[in-house]
Coordinates of C-alpha atoms in Angstrom, one line a residue:
X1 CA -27.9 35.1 -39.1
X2 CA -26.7 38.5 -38.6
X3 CA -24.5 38.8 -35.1
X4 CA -25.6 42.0 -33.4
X5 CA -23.8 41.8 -30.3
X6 CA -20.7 40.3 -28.5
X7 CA -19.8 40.0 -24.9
X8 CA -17.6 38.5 -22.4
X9 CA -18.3 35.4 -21.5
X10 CA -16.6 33.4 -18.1
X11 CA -13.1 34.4 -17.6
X12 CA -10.9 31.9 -19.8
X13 CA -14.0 31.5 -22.2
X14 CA -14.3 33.2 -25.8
X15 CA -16.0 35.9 -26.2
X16 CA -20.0 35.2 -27.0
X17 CA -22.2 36.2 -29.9
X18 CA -25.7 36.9 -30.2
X19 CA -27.5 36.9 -33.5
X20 CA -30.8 37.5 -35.8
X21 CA -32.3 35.4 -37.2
X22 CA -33.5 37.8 -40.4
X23 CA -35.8 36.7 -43.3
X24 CA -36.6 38.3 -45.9
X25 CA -39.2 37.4 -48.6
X26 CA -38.3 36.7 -52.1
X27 CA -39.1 39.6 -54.0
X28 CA -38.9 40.9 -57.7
X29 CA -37.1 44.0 -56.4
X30 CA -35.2 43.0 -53.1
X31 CA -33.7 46.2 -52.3
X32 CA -37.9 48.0 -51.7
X33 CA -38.3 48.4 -48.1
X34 CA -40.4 46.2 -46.6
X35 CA -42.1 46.8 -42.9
X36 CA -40.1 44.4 -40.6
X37 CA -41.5 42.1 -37.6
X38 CA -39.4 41.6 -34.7
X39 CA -39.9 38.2 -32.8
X40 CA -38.5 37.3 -29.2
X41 CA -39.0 33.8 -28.6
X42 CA -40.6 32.4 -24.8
X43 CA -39.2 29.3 -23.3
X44 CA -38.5 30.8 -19.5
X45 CA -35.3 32.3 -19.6
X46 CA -34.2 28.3 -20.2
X47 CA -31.8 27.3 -22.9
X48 CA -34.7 24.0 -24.2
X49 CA -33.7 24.3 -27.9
X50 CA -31.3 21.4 -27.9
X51 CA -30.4 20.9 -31.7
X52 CA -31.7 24.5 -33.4
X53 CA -31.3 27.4 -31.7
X54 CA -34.3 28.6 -29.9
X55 CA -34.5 32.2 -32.1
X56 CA -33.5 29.9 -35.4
X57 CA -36.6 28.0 -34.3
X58 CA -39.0 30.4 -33.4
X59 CA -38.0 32.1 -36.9
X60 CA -38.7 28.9 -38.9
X61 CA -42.0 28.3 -37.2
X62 CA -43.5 31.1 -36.5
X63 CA -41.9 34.2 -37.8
X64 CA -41.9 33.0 -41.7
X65 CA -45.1 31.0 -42.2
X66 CA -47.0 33.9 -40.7
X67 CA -45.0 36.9 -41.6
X68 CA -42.6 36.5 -44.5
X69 CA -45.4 34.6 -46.7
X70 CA -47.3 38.2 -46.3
X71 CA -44.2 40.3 -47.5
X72 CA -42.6 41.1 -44.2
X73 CA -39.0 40.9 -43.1
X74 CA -38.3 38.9 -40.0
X75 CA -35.9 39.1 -37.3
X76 CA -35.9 36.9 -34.7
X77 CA -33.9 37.7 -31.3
X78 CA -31.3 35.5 -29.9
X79 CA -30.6 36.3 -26.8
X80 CA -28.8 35.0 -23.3
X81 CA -30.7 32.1 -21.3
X82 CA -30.2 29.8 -18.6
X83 CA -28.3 26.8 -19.0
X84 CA -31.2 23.7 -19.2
X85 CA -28.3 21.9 -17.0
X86 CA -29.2 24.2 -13.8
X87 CA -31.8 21.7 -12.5
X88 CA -33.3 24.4 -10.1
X89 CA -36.4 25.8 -11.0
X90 CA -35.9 29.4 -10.7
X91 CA -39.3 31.4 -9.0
X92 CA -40.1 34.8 -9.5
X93 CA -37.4 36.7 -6.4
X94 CA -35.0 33.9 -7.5
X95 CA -31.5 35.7 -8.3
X96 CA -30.8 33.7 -11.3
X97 CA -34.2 34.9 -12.3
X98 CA -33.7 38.2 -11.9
X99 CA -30.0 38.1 -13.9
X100 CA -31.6 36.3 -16.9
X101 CA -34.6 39.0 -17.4
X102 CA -32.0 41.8 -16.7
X103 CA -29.4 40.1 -19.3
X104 CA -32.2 39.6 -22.0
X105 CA -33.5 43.4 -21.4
X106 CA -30.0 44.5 -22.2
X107 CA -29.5 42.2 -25.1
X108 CA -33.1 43.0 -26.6
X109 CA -32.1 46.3 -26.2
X110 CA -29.3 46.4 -28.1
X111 CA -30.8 44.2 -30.6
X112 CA -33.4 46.9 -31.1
X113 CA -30.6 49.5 -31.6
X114 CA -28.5 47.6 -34.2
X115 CA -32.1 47.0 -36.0
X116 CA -33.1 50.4 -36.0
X117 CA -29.2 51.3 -37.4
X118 CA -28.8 49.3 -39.8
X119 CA -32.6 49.4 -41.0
X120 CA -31.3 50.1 -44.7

């Protein structure tokens, strides 16, 4: 898990970190570039990955039996999400809604950027 972005969380709280989840394959020569597939995970904006993290998750089940078996690298997104405690279900004009997609634009985003950076 590689962190690729930190931000302010609620005043008196830590600061936050969001990760990738990369995987690479195992490889005679590990340093050769390898194309890469990047994976957001669905779930509707809603934190539902109670014991793995939903990006740790999605990686595991999707990203590597599919993609790293076939000589890919792998990162999967974590990004911010709803807390599973807010019992509302948000609809489409909902403001929470509309927060959440514009906070995991951003953090995609970013993601995308530190990718595209670090790529070597």
């Amino acid at each position: 898990e590689i962190v690729y972005k930190t931000y302010a969380g609620k005043k008196g709280d830590s600061p936050k970190r969001l990760r990738l989840g990369v995987v690479r394959p195992k490889a005679e020569n590990p340093a050769a570039k390898r194309p890469l597939v990047i994976g957001v995970h669905s779930g509707g904006f809603l934190d539902i990955c109670l014991r793995t993290p939903c990006f740790v998750r999605y990686s595991e089940n999707v990203l590597e039996p599919f993609f790293v078996s076939r000589g890919f690298v792998t990162a999967s997104v974590e990004y911010r999400l709803n807390s599973l405690l807010d019992l509302r279900l948000p609809r489409v004009k909902d403001e929470t809604l509309v927060e959440a997609h514009y906070k995991a634009t951003q953090d995609l985003r970013d993601a995308l950027r530190y990718v595209f950076a670090n790529a070597d």
